[in-house]
Amino acid sequence: MKKALIVWGGWDGHEPEQVAGVFAGLLREAQFDVEVANTLEAFADGEKLLGLDLIVPVWTMGEISQELVNNVSAAVQNGTGLAGCHGGMCDSFRTNVDWQFMTGGQWVAHPGNDGVQYKVEICQSSSPLTKGIEDFDVTSEQYYLHIDPAVEVLATTRFPVIPGPHATNKAVDMPVVWTKRWGQGRVYYNSLGHHADIVELPPVKELMRRGLLWAAEGKQVAAANPKQMAGAYSGMADSQF
């Protein structure tokens, strides 16, 4: 059985326990051995993380030690998948640039807050992660993120929808779903998921199911072509105290 670790916590407004439960259900249906933890100390055993197929963070607006980030980073670099959604992965630790580099983006705003109606547009792509999924409307937070230009964008949303200081710029297509690589590991992110009911929407749930499984498959791919990666990486070591 593939092994997955889901770690939830941080800001309660994102319903982290409920969202973690949705992800656990998807993975157990796919015959994963799933561990669910509500403490960041679940990242303390670096050797254990290296043995996982998938890590799923569901943690918003928290603080984390550099040692724990290094452990997650080392595991992903060596093939463990990383997948998550909304603030649970790309607004987890605002002060840790290494986490943001690894995940591919960082939340900076959601103009209009919750309750904005907007369209999610699926990119024309050969990716099996979006095959057969049509554009859809959602009423939720519309995430504006700062994005790693190395990501492969699989879905977008058009800004501006709501007036604000950003609206005087030209219209932009903001990534909603993306993938990237971190060393040997696969990284998947979906900006939808403000509450568990949004994750449960059929197209969102299916996108997440595919993304979780895709990220976890990277471990077998890496094992077939092993390249020992560094135990830790920091592109901003001078900023970590």
Coordinates of N, CA and C in Angstrom, one line a residue:
M1 N 0.8 -1.2 0.0 CA 0.0 0.0 0.0 C 0.9 1.2 0.0
K2 N 0.4 2.2 -0.8 CA 1.1 3.5 -0.7 C 0.8 4.2 0.7
K3 N 1.7 5.0 1.1 CA 1.6 5.6 2.4 C 1.4 7.1 2.3
A4 N 0.4 7.7 3.0 CA 0.2 9.2 2.9 C 0.1 9.7 4.3
L5 N 0.6 10.9 4.5 CA 0.5 11.7 5.8 C -0.2 13.0 5.5
I6 N -1.4 13.1 6.2 CA -2.1 14.4 6.1 C -1.9 15.1 7.5
V7 N -1.5 16.4 7.4 CA -1.3 17.2 8.6 C -2.2 18.4 8.6
W8 N -3.1 18.5 9.5 CA -4.0 19.6 9.5 C -3.9 20.5 10.8
G9 N -4.3 21.8 10.6 CA -4.2 22.7 11.7 C -4.2 24.1 11.3
G10 N -3.7 25.0 12.1 CA -3.7 26.4 11.8 C -5.0 27.1 12.0
W11 N -5.4 28.0 11.1 CA -6.6 28.8 11.2 C -7.8 27.9 11.0
D12 N -8.7 28.0 12.0 CA -9.9 27.1 12.0 C -10.9 27.5 10.9
G13 N -10.8 28.8 10.5 CA -11.8 29.3 9.5 C -11.8 28.5 8.2
H14 N -10.7 27.8 7.9 CA -10.6 27.0 6.7 C -11.0 25.5 6.9
E15 N -11.6 25.3 8.0 CA -12.1 23.9 8.4 C -11.1 22.8 8.1
P16 N -9.9 23.0 8.6 CA -8.8 22.1 8.3 C -9.1 20.6 8.6
E17 N -9.8 20.4 9.7 CA -10.1 19.0 10.1 C -11.1 18.3 9.1
Q18 N -12.1 19.1 8.7 CA -13.0 18.6 7.7 C -12.4 18.4 6.4
V19 N -11.6 19.3 5.9 CA -10.9 19.2 4.6 C -10.0 18.0 4.7
A20 N -9.2 17.8 5.8 CA -8.4 16.7 5.9 C -9.2 15.4 5.8
G21 N -10.4 15.4 6.4 CA -11.2 14.2 6.3 C -11.6 13.8 4.9
V22 N -11.9 14.9 4.1 CA -12.3 14.6 2.7 C -11.1 14.0 1.9
F23 N -9.9 14.5 2.2 CA -8.7 14.0 1.5 C -8.4 12.6 2.0
A24 N -8.6 12.3 3.3 CA -8.3 11.0 3.8 C -9.3 10.0 3.1
G25 N -10.5 10.4 3.0 CA -11.5 9.5 2.3 C -11.1 9.2 0.9
L26 N -10.7 10.2 0.1 CA -10.3 9.9 -1.2 C -9.1 9.0 -1.3
L27 N -8.1 9.2 -0.4 CA -6.9 8.3 -0.5 C -7.2 6.9 0.0
R28 N -8.1 6.8 1.0 CA -8.4 5.4 1.5 C -9.2 4.7 0.4
E29 N -10.0 5.4 -0.3 CA -10.8 4.7 -1.4 C -9.8 4.2 -2.5
A30 N -8.6 4.9 -2.6 CA -7.6 4.5 -3.5 C -6.6 3.5 -2.9
Q31 N -7.0 3.0 -1.7 CA -6.2 1.9 -1.1 C -4.8 2.4 -0.5
F32 N -4.8 3.7 0.0 CA -3.7 4.2 0.7 C -3.8 3.9 2.2
D33 N -2.6 3.7 2.7 CA -2.5 3.7 4.2 C -2.3 5.1 4.6
V34 N -3.3 5.7 5.3 CA -3.4 7.1 5.6 C -3.2 7.4 7.1
E35 N -2.2 8.2 7.4 CA -2.1 8.7 8.7 C -2.5 10.2 8.8
V36 N -3.3 10.6 9.7 CA -3.8 11.9 9.9 C -3.3 12.5 11.2
A37 N -2.6 13.6 11.2 CA -2.1 14.2 12.4 C -2.5 15.7 12.5
N38 N -2.7 16.2 13.7 CA -3.0 17.6 13.9 C -1.9 18.4 14.6
T39 N -0.7 18.0 14.3 CA 0.5 18.7 14.9 C 1.6 18.7 13.9
L40 N 2.3 19.8 13.8 CA 3.4 19.9 12.9 C 4.6 19.0 13.3
E41 N 4.6 18.5 14.5 CA 5.6 17.6 14.9 C 5.6 16.3 14.1
A42 N 4.5 16.1 13.3 CA 4.4 15.0 12.4 C 5.5 15.1 11.3
F43 N 6.1 16.3 11.2 CA 7.2 16.4 10.2 C 8.5 16.2 10.8
A44 N 8.6 15.9 12.1 CA 9.9 15.9 12.8 C 10.7 14.7 12.5
D45 N 10.2 13.6 12.0 CA 10.9 12.3 11.7 C 11.2 12.4 10.2
G46 N 12.4 12.9 9.9 CA 12.8 13.0 8.5 C 12.9 11.7 7.8
E47 N 13.4 10.6 8.5 CA 13.5 9.3 7.8 C 12.1 8.8 7.5
K48 N 11.1 9.0 8.4 CA 9.8 8.5 8.1 C 9.2 9.2 6.9
L49 N 9.4 10.5 6.8 CA 8.9 11.3 5.6 C 9.5 10.7 4.3
L50 N 10.8 10.4 4.4 CA 11.4 9.8 3.2 C 10.7 8.6 2.7
G51 N 10.1 7.8 3.6 CA 9.5 6.6 3.3 C 8.0 6.7 2.8
L52 N 7.5 8.0 2.8 CA 6.1 8.2 2.4 C 6.0 8.3 0.9
D53 N 4.8 8.1 0.3 CA 4.5 8.4 -1.1 C 3.9 9.7 -1.2
L54 N 3.3 10.3 -0.1 CA 2.6 11.5 -0.3 C 2.5 12.2 1.1
I55 N 2.7 13.6 1.0 CA 2.4 14.5 2.2 C 1.4 15.4 1.7
V56 N 0.3 15.6 2.6 CA -0.8 16.5 2.3 C -0.9 17.5 3.4
P57 N -0.4 18.7 3.2 CA -0.5 19.8 4.3 C -1.9 20.4 4.2
V58 N -2.6 20.6 5.3 CA -3.8 21.3 5.4 C -3.7 22.3 6.6
W59 N -2.8 23.2 6.5 CA -2.4 24.1 7.6 C -2.3 25.5 7.1
T60 N -3.0 26.4 7.7 CA -3.1 27.8 7.3 C -2.5 28.8 8.3
M61 N -1.8 29.8 7.9 CA -1.3 30.9 8.7 C -0.6 30.4 10.0
G62 N 0.3 29.5 9.8 CA 1.0 29.0 11.0 C 2.5 29.5 11.0
E63 N 3.2 29.0 12.1 CA 4.6 29.2 12.2 C 5.2 27.8 12.2
I64 N 6.4 27.7 11.6 CA 7.0 26.4 11.5 C 8.5 26.6 11.7
S65 N 9.2 25.6 12.3 CA 10.6 25.7 12.4 C 11.3 25.3 11.1
Q66 N 12.5 25.9 10.9 CA 13.2 25.6 9.6 C 13.5 24.1 9.5
E67 N 13.8 23.4 10.7 CA 14.1 22.0 10.7 C 13.0 21.2 10.1
L68 N 11.7 21.5 10.4 CA 10.6 20.8 9.9 C 10.4 21.0 8.4
V69 N 10.6 22.2 8.0 CA 10.5 22.5 6.6 C 11.6 21.8 5.8
N70 N 12.8 21.7 6.4 CA 13.9 21.0 5.7 C 13.5 19.5 5.6
N71 N 12.9 18.9 6.6 CA 12.5 17.5 6.5 C 11.5 17.3 5.4
V72 N 10.5 18.1 5.3 CA 9.5 18.0 4.2 C 10.2 18.1 2.9
S73 N 11.0 19.2 2.8 CA 11.7 19.5 1.5 C 12.6 18.3 1.1
A74 N 13.3 17.7 2.0 CA 14.2 16.6 1.7 C 13.4 15.4 1.2
A75 N 12.3 15.2 1.8 CA 11.4 14.0 1.4 C 10.9 14.3 0.0
V76 N 10.4 15.5 -0.3 CA 9.9 15.7 -1.6 C 11.0 15.7 -2.7
Q77 N 12.2 16.3 -2.3 CA 13.3 16.2 -3.3 C 13.6 14.8 -3.7
N78 N 13.4 13.8 -2.8 CA 13.7 12.5 -3.0 C 12.6 11.6 -3.5
G79 N 11.5 12.3 -3.9 CA 10.4 11.5 -4.6 C 9.1 11.5 -3.9
T80 N 9.0 11.9 -2.6 CA 7.7 11.9 -1.9 C 6.8 13.0 -2.5
G81 N 5.6 12.7 -2.8 CA 4.7 13.7 -3.4 C 4.2 14.7 -2.4
L82 N 3.8 15.9 -2.9 CA 3.3 17.0 -2.0 C 2.1 17.5 -2.7
A83 N 0.9 17.5 -2.1 CA -0.3 18.0 -2.7 C -1.2 18.6 -1.7
G84 N -1.9 19.7 -2.1 CA -2.8 20.4 -1.2 C -3.6 21.4 -1.9
C85 N -4.4 22.2 -1.1 CA -5.3 23.2 -1.7 C -5.3 24.4 -0.8
H86 N -5.8 25.5 -1.5 CA -6.2 26.8 -0.9 C -5.1 27.2 0.1
G87 N -5.5 27.8 1.2 CA -4.6 28.3 2.2 C -3.9 27.2 3.0
G88 N -4.4 26.0 2.8 CA -3.8 24.9 3.5 C -2.4 24.4 3.0
M89 N -2.1 24.9 1.8 CA -0.7 24.6 1.3 C 0.0 25.9 0.9
C90 N -0.7 26.8 0.3 CA 0.0 28.0 -0.2 C -0.3 29.3 0.6
D91 N -0.8 29.1 1.8 CA -0.8 30.2 2.8 C -0.5 29.6 4.1
S92 N 0.4 28.6 4.1 CA 0.7 27.8 5.4 C 1.6 28.6 6.3
F93 N 2.7 29.1 5.8 CA 3.7 29.7 6.6 C 4.3 30.9 5.9
R94 N 3.7 32.1 6.2 CA 4.0 33.3 5.5 C 5.4 33.8 5.6
T95 N 6.1 33.4 6.7 CA 7.5 33.8 6.9 C 8.5 32.9 6.4
N96 N 8.1 31.8 5.8 CA 9.1 30.8 5.4 C 9.2 30.7 3.8
V97 N 10.2 31.3 3.3 CA 10.3 31.4 1.8 C 10.6 30.0 1.2
D98 N 11.3 29.1 1.9 CA 11.6 27.8 1.4 C 10.3 27.0 1.2
W99 N 9.4 27.1 2.1 CA 8.1 26.5 1.9 C 7.4 27.0 0.6
Q100 N 7.4 28.3 0.4 CA 6.8 28.9 -0.7 C 7.5 28.5 -2.0
F101 N 8.8 28.5 -2.0 CA 9.5 28.0 -3.2 C 9.2 26.6 -3.6
M102 N 9.1 25.7 -2.6 CA 8.7 24.3 -2.8 C 7.3 24.2 -3.4
T103 N 6.4 24.9 -2.8 CA 5.0 24.7 -3.2 C 4.6 25.4 -4.5
G104 N 5.3 26.5 -4.9 CA 5.1 27.1 -6.1 C 4.3 28.4 -6.1
G105 N 3.9 28.8 -4.9 CA 3.1 30.1 -4.9 C 2.8 30.5 -3.4
Q106 N 2.3 31.7 -3.3 CA 1.9 32.2 -2.0 C 0.7 33.1 -2.1
W107 N -0.3 32.9 -1.4 CA -1.5 33.7 -1.3 C -1.1 35.2 -0.9
V108 N -1.7 36.2 -1.6 CA -1.5 37.5 -1.2 C -2.8 38.3 -1.0
A109 N -3.9 37.8 -1.6 CA -5.2 38.5 -1.5 C -6.3 37.7 -2.0
H110 N -7.6 38.0 -1.6 CA -8.8 37.4 -2.2 C -9.8 38.6 -2.3
P111 N -9.7 39.4 -3.3 CA -10.5 40.6 -3.4 C -12.0 40.2 -3.4
G112 N -12.8 40.9 -2.5 CA -14.2 40.6 -2.4 C -14.4 39.6 -1.3
N113 N -13.4 39.0 -0.7 CA -13.5 38.0 0.3 C -14.3 36.8 -0.1
D114 N -15.0 36.1 0.8 CA -15.8 35.0 0.5 C -17.1 35.4 -0.3
G115 N -17.6 34.5 -1.1 CA -18.9 34.8 -1.8 C -18.8 35.4 -3.1
V116 N -17.6 35.5 -3.7 CA -17.4 36.0 -5.1 C -17.7 34.9 -6.0
Q117 N -18.5 35.2 -7.0 CA -18.8 34.2 -8.1 C -17.9 34.4 -9.2
Y118 N -17.2 33.3 -9.6 CA -16.2 33.5 -10.7 C -16.1 32.1 -11.4
K119 N -15.4 32.2 -12.6 CA -15.3 31.0 -13.4 C -13.9 30.4 -13.3
V120 N -13.8 29.1 -13.2 CA -12.5 28.4 -13.3 C -12.4 27.8 -14.7
E121 N -11.4 28.2 -15.4 CA -11.2 27.8 -16.8 C -10.1 26.8 -16.9
I122 N -10.5 25.6 -17.4 CA -9.5 24.5 -17.6 C -8.6 24.8 -18.8
C123 N -7.3 24.8 -18.6 CA -6.4 25.0 -19.7 C -6.4 23.9 -20.7
Q124 N -6.3 24.3 -22.0 CA -6.2 23.2 -23.1 C -4.8 22.6 -22.9
S125 N -4.9 21.3 -22.6 CA -3.6 20.6 -22.2 C -3.8 19.1 -22.4
S126 N -2.7 18.4 -22.6 CA -2.7 16.9 -22.7 C -2.7 16.3 -21.4
S127 N -2.7 17.0 -20.3 CA -2.5 16.5 -19.0 C -3.7 15.6 -18.6
P128 N -3.5 14.4 -18.1 CA -4.6 13.6 -17.7 C -5.3 14.1 -16.4
L129 N -4.7 15.1 -15.8 CA -5.2 15.6 -14.6 C -6.5 16.5 -14.8
T130 N -6.7 16.9 -16.0 CA -7.8 17.7 -16.4 C -8.7 17.1 -17.5
K131 N -8.3 16.0 -18.0 CA -9.1 15.4 -19.1 C -10.5 15.2 -18.8
G132 N -11.4 15.7 -19.6 CA -12.9 15.5 -19.4 C -13.5 16.5 -18.4
I133 N -12.7 17.3 -17.8 CA -13.3 18.3 -16.9 C -13.5 19.6 -17.6
E134 N -14.7 20.1 -17.5 CA -15.1 21.4 -18.2 C -15.0 22.6 -17.3
D135 N -14.9 23.8 -17.9 CA -14.9 25.0 -17.1 C -16.1 25.0 -16.2
F136 N -16.0 25.6 -15.0 CA -17.1 25.6 -14.1 C -17.1 26.9 -13.2
D137 N -18.3 27.3 -12.7 CA -18.4 28.4 -11.9 C -18.4 28.0 -10.4
V138 N -17.8 28.9 -9.6 CA -17.8 28.6 -8.2 C -18.0 29.9 -7.4
T139 N -18.6 29.9 -6.3 CA -18.9 31.0 -5.4 C -18.1 30.8 -4.1
S140 N -17.0 31.5 -4.0 CA -16.1 31.3 -2.9 C -15.1 32.5 -2.8
E141 N -14.0 32.3 -2.2 CA -12.8 33.2 -2.3 C -12.1 33.0 -3.6
Q142 N -11.8 34.1 -4.3 CA -11.0 34.0 -5.5 C -9.6 34.4 -5.2
Y143 N -8.7 33.4 -5.2 CA -7.3 33.6 -4.7 C -6.5 34.4 -5.8
Y144 N -5.8 35.4 -5.3 CA -4.7 36.1 -6.0 C -3.4 35.7 -5.3
L145 N -2.5 35.1 -6.1 CA -1.3 34.5 -5.6 C -0.1 35.1 -6.3
H146 N 1.0 35.0 -5.7 CA 2.3 35.3 -6.3 C 2.8 33.9 -6.7
I147 N 3.2 33.7 -8.0 CA 3.4 32.4 -8.6 C 4.8 32.2 -9.0
D148 N 5.3 31.0 -8.8 CA 6.6 30.5 -9.4 C 6.4 30.4 -10.9
P149 N 7.1 31.1 -11.8 CA 6.9 30.9 -13.2 C 7.3 29.6 -13.7
A150 N 7.9 28.7 -12.9 CA 8.2 27.3 -13.4 C 7.0 26.4 -13.3
V151 N 5.9 26.8 -12.7 CA 4.8 25.8 -12.6 C 4.1 25.6 -13.9
E152 N 3.5 24.4 -14.0 CA 2.7 24.1 -15.2 C 1.2 24.4 -14.8
V153 N 0.6 25.4 -15.4 CA -0.7 25.8 -15.1 C -1.8 24.9 -15.8
L154 N -2.7 24.4 -15.0 CA -3.8 23.5 -15.5 C -5.1 24.1 -15.5
A155 N -5.3 25.2 -14.7 CA -6.6 25.9 -14.7 C -6.3 27.3 -14.2
T156 N -7.2 28.3 -14.7 CA -7.0 29.7 -14.3 C -8.4 30.3 -14.0
T157 N -8.3 31.5 -13.4 CA -9.5 32.4 -13.3 C -9.1 33.8 -13.6
R158 N -10.1 34.5 -14.2 CA -9.8 35.9 -14.7 C -10.0 36.9 -13.6
F159 N -9.0 37.8 -13.4 CA -9.1 39.0 -12.6 C -9.1 40.2 -13.5
P160 N -9.8 41.3 -13.1 CA -10.6 41.5 -11.9 C -12.0 41.1 -12.1
V161 N -12.6 40.6 -11.0 CA -14.0 40.4 -10.9 C -14.6 41.5 -9.9
I162 N -13.9 41.7 -8.9 CA -14.3 42.7 -7.8 C -13.4 43.9 -7.9
P163 N -14.0 45.1 -7.8 CA -13.1 46.4 -7.8 C -12.1 46.4 -6.7
G164 N -11.0 47.0 -7.0 CA -10.0 47.2 -6.0 C -8.7 47.8 -6.6
P165 N -7.7 48.0 -5.9 CA -6.5 48.7 -6.5 C -5.8 47.9 -7.6
H166 N -6.1 46.6 -7.5 CA -5.5 45.7 -8.6 C -6.2 45.9 -9.9
A167 N -7.5 46.4 -9.9 CA -8.3 46.4 -11.1 C -7.9 47.5 -12.1
T168 N -7.0 48.4 -11.8 CA -6.5 49.4 -12.7 C -5.4 48.8 -13.6
N169 N -5.0 47.6 -13.3 CA -4.1 46.9 -14.3 C -4.9 46.2 -15.3
K170 N -4.2 45.7 -16.3 CA -5.0 44.9 -17.4 C -5.5 43.6 -16.7
A171 N -6.5 43.0 -17.4 CA -7.0 41.7 -16.9 C -5.9 40.7 -17.0
V172 N -5.9 39.8 -16.0 CA -4.9 38.7 -15.9 C -5.6 37.4 -15.6
D173 N -5.0 36.4 -16.1 CA -5.5 35.0 -15.8 C -4.6 34.4 -14.7
M174 N -5.2 34.3 -13.5 CA -4.5 33.8 -12.4 C -4.5 32.3 -12.3
P175 N -3.4 31.6 -12.1 CA -3.5 30.2 -12.0 C -4.3 29.7 -10.8
V176 N -5.1 28.7 -11.0 CA -5.9 28.1 -9.9 C -5.4 26.7 -9.6
V177 N -5.0 25.9 -10.6 CA -4.4 24.6 -10.4 C -3.1 24.5 -11.1
W178 N -2.1 24.0 -10.4 CA -0.8 23.8 -11.1 C -0.1 22.6 -10.6
T179 N 1.0 22.2 -11.3 CA 1.9 21.2 -10.9 C 3.3 21.8 -11.0
K180 N 4.3 21.2 -10.3 CA 5.7 21.5 -10.5 C 6.5 20.4 -10.0
R181 N 7.8 20.5 -10.1 CA 8.7 19.5 -9.6 C 9.6 20.1 -8.5
W182 N 9.9 19.4 -7.5 CA 10.8 19.8 -6.5 C 11.8 18.7 -6.3
G183 N 13.0 18.8 -7.0 CA 13.9 17.7 -7.0 C 13.2 16.5 -7.8
Q184 N 13.2 15.3 -7.2 CA 12.6 14.2 -7.8 C 11.0 14.1 -7.5
G185 N 10.6 15.0 -6.7 CA 9.2 14.9 -6.2 C 8.2 15.7 -7.1
R186 N 6.9 15.3 -7.1 CA 5.9 16.0 -7.8 C 5.1 16.8 -6.8
V187 N 4.7 18.0 -7.2 CA 4.0 19.0 -6.3 C 2.7 19.3 -7.1
Y188 N 1.6 19.3 -6.4 CA 0.2 19.6 -7.0 C -0.5 20.6 -6.0
Y189 N -1.1 21.6 -6.7 CA -1.8 22.6 -5.9 C -3.1 23.0 -6.6
N190 N -4.1 23.3 -5.8 CA -5.4 23.8 -6.2 C -5.8 24.9 -5.3
S191 N -6.1 26.1 -5.8 CA -6.4 27.2 -4.9 C -7.8 27.2 -4.4
L192 N -8.7 26.3 -4.9 CA -10.0 26.2 -4.3 C -10.0 25.4 -3.0
G193 N -11.0 25.7 -2.2 CA -11.1 24.9 -0.9 C -11.2 25.7 0.3
H194 N -11.9 26.9 0.2 CA -12.0 27.7 1.4 C -12.7 27.0 2.6
H195 N -13.7 26.3 2.3 CA -14.4 25.4 3.2 C -14.5 24.0 2.7
A196 N -14.8 23.0 3.5 CA -15.0 21.7 3.0 C -16.0 21.5 2.0
D197 N -17.1 22.3 2.0 CA -18.2 22.2 1.0 C -17.7 22.5 -0.4
I198 N -16.7 23.4 -0.5 CA -16.1 23.7 -1.8 C -15.2 22.6 -2.3
V199 N -14.5 21.9 -1.4 CA -13.7 20.8 -1.8 C -14.6 19.6 -2.2
E200 N -15.8 19.6 -1.7 CA -16.8 18.5 -2.0 C -17.5 18.7 -3.3
L201 N -17.4 19.9 -3.9 CA -18.0 20.1 -5.2 C -17.4 19.1 -6.2
P202 N -18.2 18.5 -7.1 CA -17.7 17.4 -7.9 C -16.5 17.8 -8.7
P203 N -16.4 18.9 -9.5 CA -15.2 19.1 -10.2 C -14.0 19.4 -9.4
V204 N -14.2 20.0 -8.2 CA -13.1 20.3 -7.3 C -12.6 19.0 -6.7
K205 N -13.5 18.2 -6.3 CA -13.1 16.9 -5.6 C -12.4 16.0 -6.6
E206 N -12.9 16.0 -7.9 CA -12.2 15.2 -8.8 C -10.8 15.7 -9.2
L207 N -10.7 17.0 -9.3 CA -9.4 17.6 -9.5 C -8.4 17.2 -8.4
M208 N -8.9 17.3 -7.2 CA -8.1 17.0 -6.0 C -7.7 15.5 -6.0
R209 N -8.7 14.7 -6.3 CA -8.4 13.2 -6.3 C -7.3 12.9 -7.3
R210 N -7.4 13.4 -8.5 CA -6.4 13.2 -9.5 C -5.0 13.7 -9.1
G211 N -5.1 14.9 -8.5 CA -3.8 15.6 -8.1 C -3.1 14.8 -7.0
L212 N -3.9 14.3 -6.0 CA -3.3 13.6 -4.9 C -2.6 12.3 -5.4
L213 N -3.3 11.6 -6.3 CA -2.8 10.3 -6.8 C -1.6 10.6 -7.7
W214 N -1.7 11.6 -8.5 CA -0.5 12.0 -9.4 C 0.7 12.3 -8.6
A215 N 0.6 13.1 -7.6 CA 1.7 13.4 -6.8 C 2.3 12.2 -6.1
A216 N 1.5 11.3 -5.7 CA 2.0 10.1 -5.0 C 2.7 9.1 -5.9
E217 N 2.3 9.1 -7.2 CA 2.9 8.2 -8.2 C 4.4 8.6 -8.4
G218 N 4.8 9.8 -8.1 CA 6.1 10.3 -8.3 C 7.2 9.5 -7.6
K219 N 6.8 8.9 -6.5 CA 7.8 8.1 -5.7 C 8.3 6.9 -6.5
Q220 N 7.3 6.2 -7.2 CA 7.7 5.0 -8.0 C 8.6 5.4 -9.2
V221 N 8.2 6.6 -9.8 CA 9.0 7.1 -10.9 C 10.4 7.4 -10.5
A222 N 10.6 8.1 -9.3 CA 11.9 8.4 -8.8 C 12.7 7.1 -8.5
A223 N 12.0 6.1 -7.9 CA 12.7 4.9 -7.6 C 13.2 4.2 -8.8
A224 N 12.6 4.3 -9.9 CA 13.0 3.7 -11.1 C 14.2 4.4 -11.7
N225 N 14.5 5.6 -11.3 CA 15.6 6.4 -11.8 C 16.2 7.2 -10.7
P226 N 16.8 6.5 -9.7 CA 17.2 7.1 -8.5 C 18.3 8.1 -8.6
K227 N 18.1 9.3 -8.0 CA 19.1 10.3 -8.0 C 19.1 10.9 -6.5
Q228 N 20.1 10.6 -5.7 CA 20.1 11.0 -4.4 C 20.2 12.5 -4.3
M229 N 19.2 13.1 -3.7 CA 19.1 14.6 -3.6 C 19.6 15.0 -2.2
A230 N 19.8 16.3 -2.1 CA 20.3 16.9 -0.9 C 19.4 16.7 0.3
G231 N 19.9 16.6 1.5 CA 19.0 16.4 2.6 C 18.2 17.7 3.0
A232 N 18.7 18.8 2.6 CA 17.9 20.1 2.9 C 18.3 21.1 1.8
Y233 N 17.4 22.0 1.6 CA 17.8 23.1 0.7 C 17.2 24.4 1.2
S234 N 17.9 25.5 1.1 CA 17.4 26.8 1.4 C 18.0 27.8 0.4
G235 N 17.1 28.5 -0.4 CA 17.6 29.5 -1.3 C 17.7 30.8 -0.6
M236 N 17.3 30.9 0.7 CA 17.4 32.1 1.4 C 17.9 31.9 2.8
A237 N 19.0 31.2 2.9 CA 19.5 30.8 4.2 C 19.8 32.0 5.2
D238 N 20.1 33.1 4.6 CA 20.4 34.3 5.4 C 19.1 34.8 6.1
S239 N 18.0 34.4 5.6 CA 16.7 34.9 6.2 C 16.1 34.0 7.2
Q240 N 16.7 32.9 7.4 CA 16.2 31.9 8.4 C 17.0 31.9 9.7
F241 N 16.3 32.3 10.7 CA 17.0 32.4 12.0 C 16.4 31.4 13.0

